[in-house]
Every structure is written in C-alpha cells, then in structure tokens.
GROMACS .gro file of C-alpha atoms in nm:
model
  501
    1MET     CA    1  16.490   7.631  13.002
    2THR     CA    2  16.498   7.984  13.136
    3SER     CA    3  16.294   8.224  12.926
    4LEU     CA    4  16.457   8.546  12.809
    5THR     CA    5  16.200   8.809  12.895
    6PRO     CA    6  16.232   9.188  12.896
    7ALA     CA    7  16.305   9.163  13.265
    8THR     CA    8  16.611   8.948  13.210
    9ALA     CA    9  16.714   9.174  12.925
   10ALA     CA   10  16.755   9.453  13.177
   11ALA     CA   11  17.082   9.303  13.292
   12LYS     CA   12  17.324   9.457  13.047
   13ARG     CA   13  17.593   9.202  13.120
   14ASP     CA   14  17.370   8.896  13.133
   15PRO     CA   15  17.600   8.628  12.981
   16ARG     CA   16  17.303   8.425  12.862
   17LEU     CA   17  17.162   8.719  12.671
   18TRP     CA   18  17.491   8.808  12.507
   19GLY     CA   19  17.546   8.440  12.433
   20LEU     CA   20  17.222   8.455  12.239
   21LEU     CA   21  17.356   8.753  12.046
   22PHE     CA   22  17.672   8.556  11.967
   23VAL     CA   23  17.463   8.275  11.818
   24LEU     CA   24  17.243   8.507  11.612
   25ALA     CA   25  17.531   8.722  11.489
   26GLY     CA   26  17.743   8.415  11.412
   27ASN     CA   27  17.468   8.269  11.199
   28MET     CA   28  17.419   8.604  11.028
   29LEU     CA   29  17.788   8.596  10.940
   30ILE     CA   30  17.748   8.251  10.787
   31ASP     CA   31  17.440   8.359  10.589
   32ALA     CA   32  17.619   8.669  10.459
   33LEU     CA   33  17.941   8.494  10.361
   34GLU     CA   34  17.746   8.232  10.163
   35VAL     CA   35  17.663   8.512   9.918
   36SER     CA   36  18.031   8.547   9.823
   37VAL     CA   37  18.195   8.224   9.932
   38LEU     CA   38  18.185   8.062   9.586
   39VAL     CA   39  18.292   8.369   9.386
   40VAL     CA   40  18.662   8.290   9.421
   41ALA     CA   41  18.607   7.912   9.417
   42ALA     CA   42  18.404   7.919   9.094
   43PRO     CA   43  18.697   7.878   8.849
   44SER     CA   44  18.832   7.580   9.046
   45ILE     CA   45  18.488   7.416   9.057
   46GLY     CA   46  18.445   7.475   8.684
   47ALA     CA   47  18.784   7.325   8.604
   48ASP     CA   48  18.734   7.021   8.828
   49LEU     CA   49  18.377   6.940   8.717
   50ARG     CA   50  18.432   7.068   8.361
   51LEU     CA   51  18.151   7.320   8.382
   52ALA     CA   52  18.099   7.601   8.131
   53PRO     CA   53  18.039   7.951   8.276
   54ALA     CA   54  17.663   7.933   8.210
   55VAL     CA   55  17.642   7.618   8.425
   56LEU     CA   56  17.896   7.735   8.678
   57GLN     CA   57  17.694   8.050   8.756
   58TRP     CA   58  17.427   7.833   8.920
   59THR     CA   59  17.660   7.787   9.217
   60ILE     CA   60  17.625   8.162   9.277
   61SER     CA   61  17.272   8.231   9.155
   62GLY     CA   62  17.130   7.917   9.320
   63PHE     CA   63  17.185   8.060   9.667
   64ALA     CA   64  17.052   8.402   9.564
   65LEU     CA   65  16.739   8.243   9.416
   66GLY     CA   66  16.670   8.038   9.727
   67PHE     CA   67  16.725   8.342   9.947
   68GLY     CA   68  16.542   8.603   9.743
   69GLY     CA   69  16.277   8.384   9.584
   70LEU     CA   70  16.157   8.240   9.914
   71LEU     CA   71  16.231   8.525  10.156
   72LEU     CA   72  15.870   8.645  10.175
   73PHE     CA   73  15.749   8.287  10.210
   74GLY     CA   74  16.008   8.227  10.481
   75ALA     CA   75  15.871   8.518  10.683
   76ARG     CA   76  15.525   8.362  10.659
   77VAL     CA   77  15.653   8.022  10.772
   78VAL     CA   78  15.821   8.182  11.073
   79ALA     CA   79  15.505   8.375  11.160
   80LEU     CA   80  15.292   8.061  11.151
   81LEU     CA   81  15.525   7.802  11.305
   82GLY     CA   82  15.723   8.018  11.546
   83ARG     CA   83  16.072   8.164  11.545
   84ARG     CA   84  16.247   7.911  11.764
   85ARG     CA   85  16.119   7.600  11.588
   86VAL     CA   86  16.191   7.730  11.239
   87TYR     CA   87  16.530   7.876  11.331
   88LEU     CA   88  16.656   7.547  11.474
   89ALA     CA   89  16.524   7.344  11.180
   90ALA     CA   90  16.686   7.584  10.933
   91LEU     CA   91  17.024   7.549  11.105
   92LEU     CA   92  17.013   7.170  11.075
   93ALA     CA   93  16.903   7.185  10.710
   94PHE     CA   94  17.181   7.434  10.633
   95ALA     CA   95  17.444   7.205  10.786
   96ALA     CA   96  17.313   6.901  10.598
   97ALA     CA   97  17.307   7.089  10.266
   98SER     CA   98  17.667   7.200  10.324
   99LEU     CA   99  17.785   6.840  10.368
  100VAL     CA  100  17.595   6.718  10.061
  101ALA     CA  101  17.735   7.005   9.853
  102ALA     CA  102  18.090   6.917   9.954
  103LEU     CA  103  18.043   6.563   9.822
  104ALA     CA  104  17.846   6.652   9.509
  105THR     CA  105  17.981   6.568   9.165
  106ASP     CA  106  17.659   6.643   8.976
  107PRO     CA  107  17.607   7.015   8.903
  108ALA     CA  108  17.231   6.975   8.945
  109LEU     CA  109  17.276   6.840   9.298
  110LEU     CA  110  17.528   7.113   9.378
  111THR     CA  111  17.281   7.378   9.261
  112ALA     CA  112  17.000   7.219   9.463
  113THR     CA  113  17.207   7.239   9.782
  114ARG     CA  114  17.280   7.605   9.714
  115PHE     CA  115  16.908   7.673   9.670
  116VAL     CA  116  16.828   7.493   9.996
  117LYS     CA  117  17.092   7.693  10.181
  118GLY     CA  118  16.947   8.012  10.037
  119PHE     CA  119  16.604   7.920  10.171
  120CYS     CA  120  16.754   7.843  10.512
  121ALA     CA  121  16.914   8.188  10.513
  122ALA     CA  122  16.575   8.335  10.420
  123LEU     CA  123  16.439   8.176  10.738
  124THR     CA  124  16.718   8.273  10.977
  125ALA     CA  125  16.858   8.611  10.865
  126PRO     CA  126  16.546   8.825  10.926
  127THR     CA  127  16.437   8.609  11.220
  128GLY     CA  128  16.759   8.681  11.408
  129LEU     CA  129  16.690   9.053  11.401
  130ALA     CA  130  16.333   8.994  11.517
  131ILE     CA  131  16.457   8.787  11.812
  132ILE     CA  132  16.696   9.066  11.909
  133SER     CA  133  16.412   9.318  11.902
  134THR     CA  134  16.220   9.120  12.165
  135ALA     CA  135  16.504   8.976  12.376
  136PHE     CA  136  16.685   9.308  12.429
  137ARG     CA  137  16.517   9.599  12.600
  138GLU     CA  138  16.465   9.905  12.384
  139GLY     CA  139  16.745  10.156  12.431
  140PRO     CA  140  17.126  10.131  12.446
  141ALA     CA  141  17.131   9.754  12.499
  142ARG     CA  142  16.920   9.684  12.190
  143ASP     CA  143  17.110   9.941  11.987
  144ARG     CA  144  17.440   9.774  12.071
  145ALA     CA  145  17.298   9.432  11.986
  146VAL     CA  146  17.165   9.551  11.649
  147SER     CA  147  17.501   9.716  11.576
  148VAL     CA  148  17.684   9.389  11.644
  149TYR     CA  149  17.436   9.196  11.430
  150THR     CA  150  17.471   9.447  11.145
  151LEU     CA  151  17.850   9.447  11.169
  152PHE     CA  152  17.864   9.068  11.138
  153GLY     CA  153  17.635   9.084  10.836
  154ALA     CA  154  17.841   9.355  10.669
  155ALA     CA  155  18.164   9.164  10.736
  156GLY     CA  156  18.020   8.842  10.595
  157PHE     CA  157  18.085   8.922  10.230
  158THR     CA  158  18.452   8.994  10.294
  159ALA     CA  159  18.482   8.688  10.516
  160GLY     CA  160  18.333   8.477  10.238
  161LEU     CA  161  18.588   8.597   9.985
  162LEU     CA  162  18.884   8.541  10.216
  163LEU     CA  163  18.771   8.201  10.341
  164SER     CA  164  18.697   8.094   9.986
  165GLY     CA  165  19.045   8.193   9.877
  166LEU     CA  166  19.209   8.021  10.173
  167LEU     CA  167  19.010   7.697  10.155
  168THR     CA  168  19.005   7.669   9.776
  169SER     CA  169  19.384   7.670   9.786
  170VAL     CA  170  19.346   7.330   9.954
  171SER     CA  171  19.027   7.212   9.783
  172TRP     CA  172  18.710   7.388   9.670
  173ARG     CA  173  18.513   7.116   9.850
  174TRP     CA  174  18.631   7.253  10.185
  175THR     CA  175  18.477   7.584  10.084
  176LEU     CA  176  18.140   7.410  10.069
  177ALA     CA  177  18.190   7.189  10.375
  178PHE     CA  178  18.328   7.429  10.635
  179PRO     CA  179  17.991   7.588  10.737
  180ALA     CA  180  17.855   7.251  10.853
  181PRO     CA  181  18.048   7.211  11.183
  182VAL     CA  182  18.017   7.583  11.257
  183VAL     CA  183  17.640   7.579  11.210
  184LEU     CA  184  17.604   7.260  11.414
  185LEU     CA  185  17.791   7.427  11.700
  186LEU     CA  186  17.559   7.728  11.672
  187PHE     CA  187  17.264   7.488  11.679
  188LEU     CA  188  17.376   7.337  12.009
  189PHE     CA  189  17.401   7.680  12.168
  190ALA     CA  190  17.077   7.795  12.006
  191ARG     CA  191  16.883   7.508  12.163
  192ARG     CA  192  16.976   7.639  12.506
  193LEU     CA  193  16.964   8.011  12.440
  194LEU     CA  194  16.683   8.082  12.194
  195PRO     CA  195  16.380   8.216  12.384
  196PRO     CA  196  16.050   8.031  12.350
  197ASP     CA  197  15.794   8.180  12.115
  198GLU     CA  198  15.551   8.414  12.280
  199PRO     CA  199  15.182   8.323  12.246
  200THR     CA  200  14.999   8.534  11.990
  201THR     CA  201  14.638   8.584  11.903
  202ASP     CA  202  14.712   8.624  11.530
  203ARG     CA  203  14.881   8.322  11.376
  204SER     CA  204  14.776   8.412  11.025
  205GLY     CA  205  15.116   8.540  10.933
  206SER     CA  206  14.952   8.837  10.776
  207GLY     CA  207  14.647   9.016  10.900
  208LYS     CA  208  14.632   9.392  10.900
  209GLY     CA  209  14.992   9.421  11.008
  210SER     CA  210  15.137   9.295  10.680
  211GLY     CA  211  14.886   9.432  10.440
  212GLY     CA  212  14.650   9.136  10.427
  213GLU     CA  213  14.272   9.159  10.427
  214PRO     CA  214  14.143   8.897  10.670
  215ASP     CA  215  13.784   9.003  10.611
  216ARG     CA  216  13.807   8.856  10.261
  217ALA     CA  217  13.862   8.512  10.417
  218ALA     CA  218  13.534   8.506  10.610
  219ASP     CA  219  13.370   8.253  10.378
  220ILE     CA  220  13.670   8.026  10.328
  221PRO     CA  221  13.629   7.674  10.478
  222ALA     CA  222  13.844   7.617  10.783
  223ALA     CA  223  14.017   7.319  10.620
  224ALA     CA  224  14.150   7.538  10.341
  225THR     CA  225  14.242   7.833  10.559
  226ALA     CA  226  14.563   7.684  10.696
  227ALA     CA  227  14.703   7.620  10.348
  228LEU     CA  228  14.595   7.961  10.223
  229ARG     CA  229  14.772   8.136  10.510
  230TYR     CA  230  15.104   8.004  10.386
  231ASP     CA  231  15.023   8.131  10.035
  232PHE     CA  232  15.184   7.832   9.867
  233ALA     CA  233  15.058   7.955   9.531
  234GLY     CA  234  15.240   8.284   9.574
  235ALA     CA  235  15.560   8.117   9.693
  236ALA     CA  236  15.561   7.863   9.410
  237THR     CA  237  15.492   8.113   9.133
  238LEU     CA  238  15.747   8.368   9.255
  239ALA     CA  239  16.030   8.121   9.312
  240GLY     CA  240  15.933   7.927   9.000
  241SER     CA  241  15.937   8.238   8.784
  242LEU     CA  242  16.286   8.340   8.899
  243LEU     CA  243  16.425   7.988   8.856
  244THR     CA  244  16.274   7.955   8.510
  245LEU     CA  245  16.399   8.295   8.397
  246VAL     CA  246  16.755   8.213   8.505
  247TYR     CA  247  16.724   7.871   8.341
  248GLY     CA  248  16.609   8.035   8.017
  249ILE     CA  249  16.902   8.275   8.028
  250SER     CA  250  17.147   7.988   8.082
  251LEU     CA  251  17.001   7.799   7.783
  252ALA     CA  252  17.095   8.091   7.560
  253ALA     CA  253  17.463   8.009   7.611
  254GLU     CA  254  17.426   7.675   7.433
  255HIS     CA  255  17.128   7.724   7.204
  256GLY     CA  256  17.110   8.098   7.141
  257TRP     CA  257  16.847   8.357   7.231
  258ARG     CA  258  16.619   8.269   6.937
  259ASP     CA  259  16.606   7.896   7.007
  260VAL     CA  260  16.259   7.768   7.092
  261ARG     CA  261  16.381   7.616   7.421
  262THR     CA  262  16.529   7.943   7.536
  263LEU     CA  263  16.223   8.143   7.437
  264ALA     CA  264  15.986   7.887   7.592
  265ALA     CA  265  16.167   7.903   7.927
  266LEU     CA  266  16.164   8.283   7.928
  267VAL     CA  267  15.794   8.293   7.837
  268VAL     CA  268  15.710   8.044   8.112
  269GLY     CA  269  15.910   8.250   8.360
  270ALA     CA  270  15.722   8.566   8.262
  271ALA     CA  271  15.389   8.380   8.281
  272LEU     CA  272  15.468   8.254   8.631
  273LEU     CA  273  15.555   8.608   8.738
  274ALA     CA  274  15.217   8.726   8.606
  275ALA     CA  275  15.052   8.435   8.787
  276PHE     CA  276  15.220   8.548   9.108
  277ALA     CA  277  15.070   8.896   9.068
  278VAL     CA  278  14.725   8.747   9.014
  279ALA     CA  279  14.761   8.510   9.309
  280GLU     CA  280  14.860   8.793   9.540
  281ARG     CA  281  14.553   8.997   9.444
  282ARG     CA  282  14.317   8.707   9.507
  283THR     CA  283  14.444   8.560   9.832
  284PRO     CA  284  14.333   8.705  10.169
  285TRP     CA  285  14.688   8.651  10.298
  286PRO     CA  286  14.932   8.774  10.029
  287LEU     CA  287  15.306   8.743  10.065
  288MET     CA  288  15.339   9.076   9.884
  289ALA     CA  289  15.056   9.316   9.966
  290THR     CA  290  14.965   9.598   9.731
  291GLY     CA  291  15.037   9.880   9.978
  292PRO     CA  292  15.411   9.823  10.039
  293ALA     CA  293  15.470   9.691   9.686
  294THR     CA  294  15.352  10.018   9.529
  295HIS     CA  295  15.531  10.252   9.772
  296GLY     CA  296  15.754  10.486   9.568
  297PRO     CA  297  16.058  10.500   9.800
  298LEU     CA  298  16.055  10.120   9.832
  299ILE     CA  299  16.041  10.074   9.455
  300ARG     CA  300  16.332  10.312   9.403
  301SER     CA  301  16.534  10.144   9.678
  302ALA     CA  302  16.465   9.798   9.537
  303LEU     CA  303  16.567   9.899   9.184
  304GLY     CA  304  16.873  10.090   9.305
  305ALA     CA  305  16.990   9.805   9.528
  306ALA     CA  306  16.927   9.544   9.258
  307ALA     CA  307  17.137   9.748   9.014
  308LEU     CA  308  17.417   9.806   9.268
  309ASN     CA  309  17.433   9.446   9.389
  310GLY     CA  310  17.374   9.291   9.048
  311SER     CA  311  17.645   9.494   8.874
  312TYR     CA  312  17.883   9.415   9.162
  313ILE     CA  313  17.827   9.039   9.137
  314GLY     CA  314  17.870   9.055   8.761
  315LEU     CA  315  18.191   9.252   8.800
  316LEU     CA  316  18.329   9.002   9.053
  317PHE     CA  317  18.246   8.716   8.817
  318VAL     CA  318  18.451   8.878   8.539
  319LEU     CA  319  18.741   8.987   8.760
  320THR     CA  320  18.769   8.647   8.929
  321LEU     CA  321  18.807   8.471   8.596
  322HIS     CA  322  19.048   8.739   8.474
  323LEU     CA  323  19.268   8.730   8.782
  324GLN     CA  324  19.295   8.352   8.788
  325THR     CA  325  19.297   8.258   8.419
  326VAL     CA  326  19.478   8.555   8.261
  327LEU     CA  327  19.690   8.703   8.540
  328GLY     CA  328  19.761   8.365   8.700
  329ARG     CA  329  19.663   8.460   9.055
  330SER     CA  330  19.595   8.180   9.305
  331PRO     CA  331  19.252   8.161   9.476
  332LEU     CA  332  19.393   8.321   9.793
  333GLU     CA  333  19.565   8.596   9.595
  334THR     CA  334  19.239   8.655   9.409
  335ALA     CA  335  19.045   8.685   9.734
  336LEU     CA  336  19.294   8.935   9.874
  337ALA     CA  337  19.285   9.128   9.547
  338LEU     CA  338  18.904   9.157   9.556
  339ALA     CA  339  18.879   9.241   9.927
  340PRO     CA  340  18.920   9.621   9.887
  341ALA     CA  341  18.573   9.636   9.733
  342SER     CA  342  18.403   9.502  10.048
  343VAL     CA  343  18.629   9.585  10.344
  344PRO     CA  344  18.535   9.957  10.358
  345LEU     CA  345  18.165   9.875  10.399
  346ALA     CA  346  18.237   9.642  10.691
  347ALA     CA  347  18.469   9.900  10.846
  348THR     CA  348  18.210  10.178  10.830
  349ALA     CA  349  17.898   9.974  10.907
  350LEU     CA  350  17.867  10.105  11.263
  351PHE     CA  351  17.877  10.466  11.144
  352SER     CA  352  17.644  10.440  10.846
  353GLY     CA  353  17.342  10.549  11.048
  354ARG     CA  354  17.508  10.882  11.128
  355LEU     CA  355  17.578  10.935  10.760
  356VAL     CA  356  17.213  10.880  10.673
  357ALA     CA  357  17.097  11.110  10.953
  358ARG     CA  358  17.322  11.391  10.833
  359PHE     CA  359  17.276  11.378  10.455
  360GLY     CA  360  16.947  11.195  10.403
  361THR     CA  361  16.876  10.885  10.198
  362ALA     CA  362  16.808  11.043   9.859
  363ARG     CA  363  17.138  11.233   9.842
  364LEU     CA  364  17.343  10.932   9.953
  365ILE     CA  365  17.174  10.692   9.711
  366ALA     CA  366  17.231  10.927   9.418
  367ALA     CA  367  17.592  10.993   9.522
  368GLY     CA  368  17.655  10.624   9.586
  369ALA     CA  369  17.544  10.518   9.237
  370VAL     CA  370  17.808  10.732   9.063
  371PRO     CA  371  18.144  10.582   9.181
  372PRO     CA  372  18.063  10.220   9.082
  373PHE     CA  373  17.942  10.339   8.742
  374ALA     CA  374  18.266  10.535   8.699
  375GLY     CA  375  18.463  10.222   8.788
  376GLN     CA  376  18.266  10.016   8.537
  377LEU     CA  377  18.336  10.271   8.264
  378LEU     CA  378  18.704  10.270   8.359
  379LEU     CA  379  18.719   9.893   8.328
  380LEU     CA  380  18.524   9.905   8.002
  381ARG     CA  381  18.771  10.156   7.862
  382ASP     CA  382  19.073   9.948   7.959
  383GLY     CA  383  18.916   9.611   7.877
  384ALA     CA  384  19.069   9.402   8.155
  385PRO     CA  385  19.391   9.559   8.287
  386THR     CA  386  19.704   9.356   8.332
  387GLN     CA  387  19.827   9.566   8.625
  388TYR     CA  388  19.645   9.531   8.955
  389LEU     CA  389  19.749   9.853   9.130
  390SER     CA  390  19.685  10.082   8.835
  391GLY     CA  391  19.397   9.895   8.675
  392VAL     CA  392  19.193   9.664   8.899
  393LEU     CA  393  19.233   9.833   9.238
  394PRO     CA  394  19.090  10.174   9.135
  395VAL     CA  395  18.779  10.001   9.004
  396LEU     CA  396  18.731   9.809   9.329
  397LEU     CA  397  18.779  10.122   9.541
  398LEU     CA  398  18.517  10.308   9.338
  399VAL     CA  399  18.275  10.021   9.394
  400ALA     CA  400  18.355  10.029   9.765
  401ALA     CA  401  18.280  10.402   9.779
  402GLY     CA  402  17.939  10.338   9.627
  403PHE     CA  403  17.850  10.078   9.888
  404VAL     CA  404  17.973  10.293  10.177
  405LEU     CA  405  17.756  10.583  10.062
  406ALA     CA  406  17.443  10.403   9.949
  407PHE     CA  407  17.409  10.070  10.132
  408ALA     CA  408  17.253  10.190  10.457
  409ALA     CA  409  17.059  10.465  10.277
  410LEU     CA  410  16.896  10.213  10.044
  411ASN     CA  411  16.794   9.994  10.338
  412THR     CA  412  16.656  10.293  10.530
  413GLN     CA  413  16.462  10.441  10.240
  414ALA     CA  414  16.303  10.104  10.162
  415VAL     CA  415  16.092  10.117  10.479
  416ALA     CA  416  16.071  10.494  10.534
  417GLY     CA  417  15.724  10.644  10.533
  418LEU     CA  418  15.547  10.311  10.582
  419PRO     CA  419  15.341  10.216  10.888
  420ALA     CA  420  15.540  10.013  11.138
  421ALA     CA  421  15.326   9.706  11.072
  422GLU     CA  422  15.419   9.705  10.701
  423ARG     CA  423  15.793   9.753  10.736
  424GLY     CA  424  15.868   9.382  10.774
  425MET     CA  425  15.705   9.302  10.441
  426ALA     CA  426  15.873   9.604  10.281
  427GLY     CA  427  16.211   9.478  10.401
  428GLY     CA  428  16.135   9.137  10.252
  429ILE     CA  429  16.043   9.290   9.916
  430TYR     CA  430  16.362   9.494   9.919
  431GLN     CA  431  16.585   9.194   9.996
  432THR     CA  432  16.405   8.988   9.730
  433ALA     CA  433  16.500   9.254   9.475
  434VAL     CA  434  16.862   9.258   9.595
  435GLN     CA  435  16.901   8.881   9.556
  436THR     CA  436  16.710   8.872   9.228
  437GLY     CA  437  16.945   9.131   9.082
  438ALA     CA  438  17.242   8.916   9.182
  439ALA     CA  439  17.093   8.596   9.034
  440LEU     CA  440  16.991   8.750   8.701
  441MET     CA  441  17.322   8.932   8.655
  442ALA     CA  442  17.528   8.624   8.737
  443ALA     CA  443  17.336   8.431   8.472
  444LEU     CA  444  17.353   8.705   8.207
  445VAL     CA  445  17.723   8.776   8.259
  446ALA     CA  446  17.805   8.404   8.248
  447VAL     CA  447  17.618   8.363   7.919
  448LEU     CA  448  17.799   8.660   7.764
  449LEU     CA  449  18.136   8.530   7.882
  450GLN     CA  450  18.067   8.184   7.745
  451THR     CA  451  17.932   8.295   7.407
  452ASN     CA  452  18.217   8.541   7.351
  453ARG     CA  453  18.510   8.351   7.496
  454ALA     CA  454  18.820   8.302   7.287
  455ALA     CA  455  18.915   7.966   7.144
  456ALA     CA  456  19.157   7.740   7.326
  457GLY     CA  457  19.513   7.861   7.294
  458ALA     CA  458  19.412   8.219   7.217
  459SER     CA  459  19.627   8.508   7.331
  460ALA     CA  460  19.556   8.700   7.650
  461ALA     CA  461  19.443   8.996   7.439
  462ASP     CA  462  19.184   8.781   7.263
  463VAL     CA  463  19.061   8.643   7.595
  464VAL     CA  464  19.023   8.994   7.733
  465SER     CA  465  18.834   9.113   7.425
  466GLY     CA  466  18.575   8.846   7.498
  467TYR     CA  467  18.493   9.021   7.826
  468ARG     CA  468  18.365   9.335   7.653
  469PRO     CA  469  17.997   9.234   7.606
  470ALA     CA  470  17.974   9.136   7.974
  471LEU     CA  471  18.140   9.462   8.079
  472LEU     CA  472  17.896   9.657   7.861
  473LEU     CA  473  17.605   9.490   8.036
  474ILE     CA  474  17.752   9.562   8.378
  475ALA     CA  475  17.801   9.929   8.289
  476ALA     CA  476  17.445   9.950   8.153
  477VAL     CA  477  17.306   9.818   8.482
  478GLY     CA  478  17.527  10.063   8.668
  479ALA     CA  479  17.376  10.342   8.456
  480VAL     CA  480  17.030  10.226   8.562
  481GLY     CA  481  17.139  10.270   8.921
  482VAL     CA  482  17.245  10.628   8.849
  483VAL     CA  483  16.910  10.706   8.684
  484VAL     CA  484  16.722  10.559   8.980
  485GLY     CA  485  16.934  10.763   9.221
  486VAL     CA  486  16.868  11.086   9.032
  487SER     CA  487  16.495  11.009   9.020
  488GLY     CA  488  16.500  10.988   9.398
  489LEU     CA  489  16.646  11.338   9.417
  490VAL     CA  490  16.370  11.466   9.188
  491ALA     CA  491  16.103  11.301   9.402
  492ARG     CA  492  16.262  11.447   9.714
  493ASP     CA  493  16.255  11.798   9.566
  494ARG     CA  494  15.887  11.758   9.488
  495LYS     CA  495  15.819  11.651   9.845
  496PRO     CA  496  16.066  11.845  10.059
  497GLY     CA  497  15.896  11.733  10.377
  498SER     CA  498  15.919  11.363  10.299
  499ARG     CA  499  16.130  11.121  10.500
  500GLU     CA  500  16.327  11.010  10.193
  501GLY     CA  501  16.587  11.278  10.227
   0.00000   0.00000   0.00000
C-alpha cells in the first residue's frame, strides 16, 4: 500500500488523498447523524415496543453516554494502538452494532448497541481530524480538508433528522440498519486509503503532551505499566458514573425520587464520579489531567455547550412527541418541521471562523445563549402551540440563531490559551461535557414527561399541560447557559488581553 506522506500531500488534486478525505468526512457524517437519528423515530419505537418515555430515552442517551463517557479513553486507545488499526476496527464494530440494533426487540439490547456505537464514534470522530492534520500539508490544502470535514459534521444532525423521518415512515428498524452498508463501504475504501501509523517514541498515550507525569511511573513494574497507560480505572469510573446517574434518573419515573432504589443509584453514580477524580490524581497517565481540567475558558465552554446542547435535545424530545401525538404529524413531516433548528448551522459552518475572528469568543457565546433561552420562554408561555408557523417555528429559529452564534465560539474557547500539547485532551473534555449534557437532559425530560403525562383518552389541552414541568427544566438549563455566557464576558473584561475574546 502506498503511504500518504507530506510529499504526496503536496499534490493538491491527488485523487488518493481526496479519496481519503471522502472516507473520513463520510464517517464523520455518520457519527454526527447518529446523535439525532432516533429523535424522530423515538415515538414509533416506543409504540412498537411499548416503551415508556423513561425507557425510550435510552435510545438517545445510550449513544451520548458511549460517545461522551468513553471519548477520553478512546483517545488513549488510539494513541497506544495506532490510528489505522483502531479506526478500521471501530468501523466494523459500528456496522455490526447497527445490524443488531435493527433486529433487537429487547430495550436493553437496543440500548447496548447504541452505547457501542457511541464508543465507536468516540474512536473515529477525533481520529479523522488527526489523520487529516498529518496527511494534508499545512496551508490551503489542509484548510480546505478541515472545512469539508467540519461541514460534514455540522450537516450530520440535520441529515439524521431527515433520514430518520424518511426511513421511519417505512419502518423504524431501517433507521437503525441503514448505517451498516454505508459504513462497510467506507471500511473497504479505508483499508486502501488510510495511511499507516507513523512510528513514535512515546506510546504512553499521555506523557508531557497530555498533562501526564511520566516521572511518577518510574517505580511501577513493567508488567503493570501497560494496563496503567490505558487508565482502565479512570475509564470505568467515568463511564460507570454517567451510566448509573442516568439509570437512577430513569428509576424515578417508576418509583419516585425518594425511593431507595433511585437514591441508591444516584449515590453510586456520585461515588463513582468521586472515584474517577481520585483515580486521575493517582495515576501517572490520567485521562483527564489537572491542568486542562481546571482551565477557566475550558470550564466555561464545557458548561455553556452542555447547557446549549442539553436544552436542545430536551426541547426536541418534547416537540417530537407533541408534533406526532398531538398534532398528528408523520415522522417525515416531523423531521421537516424540526429541520429549521439545525439547517442554519450547517449552512454557515464554513463561515463560522470569520465570525469568531471578528467578534471574539466571549461576545458570541454570551449572545448565542440568549436566543435559545428566549425561545424556551416563548414555548413555556404558550405551553405547546397548535400552530406550527406561529408557534413552533419561531422557537426553532431562535434555537438555530443560538447555535450559529455560539457553536464555533464554544469550540474555539475550549482550547484557547492552552499549550498545543494539551489541546487534544481539552477538546476531549469539552466533547465529554457536550454529550453528558445531552444524556442527562434526555433522561430528566423523559422522566418529567412520563410522571406528568395525562391519562389515556385525555384532551389535547391536558396532554399539553403535562409538558410544563419538562419545559420549565429546559428553560432553567437555558438560563444556566446565559449565566455562563455573561460570566465569560466578565472574565474577558478582567483580562482584556486574553485570547477568550
């Protein structure tokens, strides 16, 4: 196989090089659309498998938990085993999980496949960008490649909604199955086009570059070193804590918040999160090093993005149920109705960098938090509107405005001001927060919808009134995003020379 070196990258029209970009961008599209692909299909799945909202939410949060909970661990696996090997294995696992999910009748098995696919995305999404950074020469060629990769990622959410609506109109199982042949085709091309891994002198997956302290490992026996470098303890406690917290939240739908089973699950989740913090302080090769994790701009970006993404997922959960169960829209009509919230971000993705360069991250993040919050308040005031053009559409457009303003700024601020060697870990921490916000909000909104839903045969007005607690939660999270955005402006004013603004 011909190796793609910087020399070959010099040929701007090298078909092999741009074929590689097609594979990476295509897989990024698949990873991104998996975030939204079951939003529209959820009511059909729930009706077919007779799942309550608190159980149904696992089809959405399962992927987010696999992605966010194991993203840092996935970066370590790639660093130790090599990009090419891990990327190819993840593609095969993703295809297999898609086929199993399409045949699943047990909700536990369906959730497990979603978690596996999330982990596969955690292995391939950041790795694709890393491959681009080495395969394409720095300059216009790399910039174009990154732009294409980013555009495919930004378009993925919209593509997921539309495909879900189209395929669910036939059967929701096609929504789960369709990625399998696409990913297998990408695998065949990837085998020929992915460059071999370059030899490296540091296979620790950490070292100084990611905030580790290799000198602390001097007295560790060689037999234990390999296992420690993966930081299995950190991976298990972080993913375990998030899974247990979401499980505890889901139990509240059936047993209540004061039930011993609910409380026990939440306490165990909190304990595992504390154990993760302890494990990261003790290991020489932490998944989450202290330096990036305590960086102010990163913390604000992570909280702001978690609030923006979490409130958005919660809002989509409510609106999907409302459009299909109250307004009688078909899955395809629902997908088209929700598209205005995500299309503007995809349309402006290539220009977002100019926006950040002109106005700075702090201003855009603060400005971007306001429109979604305004939309949430509008929906809260009206309950759940019966007219799409005058009620639902304005809310979705306000959400879209928030993403257009803040999305790129949040990503940029998350790594700004950090040494180049720590930016990869910072990006992983940021994305973990984004996916965690989605998973927790999906679970909380589902519980509120289930515990406040109207009895069978109730009027549409009674059904809509049951949405109010979930809408209150969504608005409260949106308000958190506004507070975080304003705090960034205050921090910027205190440090006018900082890179945040």
